mmCIF file of C-alpha atoms in Angstrom:
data_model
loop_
_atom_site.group_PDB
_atom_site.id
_atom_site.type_symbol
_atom_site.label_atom_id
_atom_site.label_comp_id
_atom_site.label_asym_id
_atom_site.label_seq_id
_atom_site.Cartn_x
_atom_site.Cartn_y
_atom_site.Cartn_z
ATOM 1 C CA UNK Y 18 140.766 157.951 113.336
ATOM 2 C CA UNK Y 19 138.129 160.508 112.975
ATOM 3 C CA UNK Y 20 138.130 162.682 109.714
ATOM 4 C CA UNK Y 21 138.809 165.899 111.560
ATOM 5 C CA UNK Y 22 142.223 163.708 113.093
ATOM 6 C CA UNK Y 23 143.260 163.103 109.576
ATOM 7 C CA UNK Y 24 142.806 166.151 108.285
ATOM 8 C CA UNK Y 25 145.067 167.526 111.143
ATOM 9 C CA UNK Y 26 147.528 164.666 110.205
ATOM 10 C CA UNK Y 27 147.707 165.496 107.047
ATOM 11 C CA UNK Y 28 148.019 169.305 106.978
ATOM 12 C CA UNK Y 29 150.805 168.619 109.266
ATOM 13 C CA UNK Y 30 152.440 165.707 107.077
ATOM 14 C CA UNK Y 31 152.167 168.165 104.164
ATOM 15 C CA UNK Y 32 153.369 171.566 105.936
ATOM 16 C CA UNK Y 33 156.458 169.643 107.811
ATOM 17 C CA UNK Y 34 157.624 167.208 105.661
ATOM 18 C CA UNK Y 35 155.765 167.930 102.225
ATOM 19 C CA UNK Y 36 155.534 171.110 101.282
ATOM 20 C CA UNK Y 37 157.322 172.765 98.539
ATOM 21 C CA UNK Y 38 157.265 175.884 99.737
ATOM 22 C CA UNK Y 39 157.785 177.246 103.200
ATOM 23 C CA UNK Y 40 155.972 180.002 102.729
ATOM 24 C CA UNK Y 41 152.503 178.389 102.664
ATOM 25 C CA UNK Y 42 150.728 177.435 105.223
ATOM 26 C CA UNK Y 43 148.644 173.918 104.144
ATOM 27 C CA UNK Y 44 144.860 174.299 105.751
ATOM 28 C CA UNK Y 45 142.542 171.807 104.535
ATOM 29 C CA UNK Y 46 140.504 173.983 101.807
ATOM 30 C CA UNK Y 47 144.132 175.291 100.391
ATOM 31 C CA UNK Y 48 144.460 174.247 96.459
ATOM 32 C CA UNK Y 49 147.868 172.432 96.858
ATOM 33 C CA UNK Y 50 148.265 172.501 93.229
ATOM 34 C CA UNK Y 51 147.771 176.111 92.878
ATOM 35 C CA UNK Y 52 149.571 177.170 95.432
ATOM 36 C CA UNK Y 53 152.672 174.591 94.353
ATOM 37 C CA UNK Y 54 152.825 173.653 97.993
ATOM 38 C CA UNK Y 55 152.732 169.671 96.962
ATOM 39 C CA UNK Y 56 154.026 167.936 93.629
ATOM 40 C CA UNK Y 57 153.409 164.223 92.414
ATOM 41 C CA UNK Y 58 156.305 162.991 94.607
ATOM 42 C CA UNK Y 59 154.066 164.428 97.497
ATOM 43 C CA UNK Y 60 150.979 162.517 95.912
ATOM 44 C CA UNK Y 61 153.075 159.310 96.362
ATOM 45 C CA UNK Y 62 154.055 159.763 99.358
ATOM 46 C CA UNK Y 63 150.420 160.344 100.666
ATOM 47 C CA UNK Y 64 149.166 157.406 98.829
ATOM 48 C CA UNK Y 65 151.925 155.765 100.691
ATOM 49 C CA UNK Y 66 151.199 157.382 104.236
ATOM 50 C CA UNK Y 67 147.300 156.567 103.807
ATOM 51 C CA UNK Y 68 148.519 153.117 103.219
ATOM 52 C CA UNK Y 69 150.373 152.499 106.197
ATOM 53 C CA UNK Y 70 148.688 154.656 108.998
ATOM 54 C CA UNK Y 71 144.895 153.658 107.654
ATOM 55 C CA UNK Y 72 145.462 150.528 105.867
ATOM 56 C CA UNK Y 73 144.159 152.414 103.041
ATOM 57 C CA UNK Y 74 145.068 151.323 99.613
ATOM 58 C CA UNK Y 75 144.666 154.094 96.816
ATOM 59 C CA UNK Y 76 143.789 152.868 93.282
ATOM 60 C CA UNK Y 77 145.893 154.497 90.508
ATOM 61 C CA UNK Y 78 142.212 155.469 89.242
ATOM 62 C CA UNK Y 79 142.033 157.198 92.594
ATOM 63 C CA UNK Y 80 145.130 159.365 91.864
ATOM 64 C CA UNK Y 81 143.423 162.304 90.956
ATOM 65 C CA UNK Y 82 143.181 166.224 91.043
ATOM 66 C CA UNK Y 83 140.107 166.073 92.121
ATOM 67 C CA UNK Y 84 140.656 163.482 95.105
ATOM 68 C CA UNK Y 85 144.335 165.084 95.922
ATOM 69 C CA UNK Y 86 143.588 168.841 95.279
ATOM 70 C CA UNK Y 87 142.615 169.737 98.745
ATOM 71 C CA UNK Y 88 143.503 167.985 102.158
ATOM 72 C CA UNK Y 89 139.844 167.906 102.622
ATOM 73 C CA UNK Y 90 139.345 166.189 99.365
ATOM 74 C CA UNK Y 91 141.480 163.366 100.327
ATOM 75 C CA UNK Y 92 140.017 162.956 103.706
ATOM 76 C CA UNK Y 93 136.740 162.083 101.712
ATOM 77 C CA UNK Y 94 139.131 159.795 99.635
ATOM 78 C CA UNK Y 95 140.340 158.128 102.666
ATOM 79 C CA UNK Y 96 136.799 157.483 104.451
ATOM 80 C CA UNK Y 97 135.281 156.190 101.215
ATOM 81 C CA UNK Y 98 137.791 154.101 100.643
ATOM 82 C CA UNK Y 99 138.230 152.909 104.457
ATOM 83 C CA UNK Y 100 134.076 151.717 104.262
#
């Protein structure tokens, strides 16, 4: 998968399934935490997702605000960790 696929997979997870409130729209520069759109249940459960659809496994080191503040923060996260 290409990082511009996940990206799209994951603003989609996030705004479908994810997202804490309706009202905002999940691009991949919008601060999820400022914006309250995703909580730490939402961190799991992308830690979880990037597990199963990448084979990706997060370290708890990994879990960060830095590496889960943006969707395009965690695509980095994902293709660092995939190499």
């Amino acid at each position: 998968m290409t990082p511009l696929q996940l990206q799209a997979e994951l603003c989609a997870l996030i705004n479908d399934e994810l997202s804490l409130d309706p009202d905002v729209e999940v691009a991949s520069d919008t601060d999820l935490l400022e914006t309250e759109a995703l909580d730490s249940l939402g961190v799991v459960q992308i830690v979880d997702w990037l597990s199963d659809r990448l084979g990706v496994e997060v370290p708890p080191s990994e879990v960060t605000v830095d590496n889960f503040g943006t969707v395009a923060r965690m695509v980095d996260l994902a293709t660092r960790l995939q190499r």
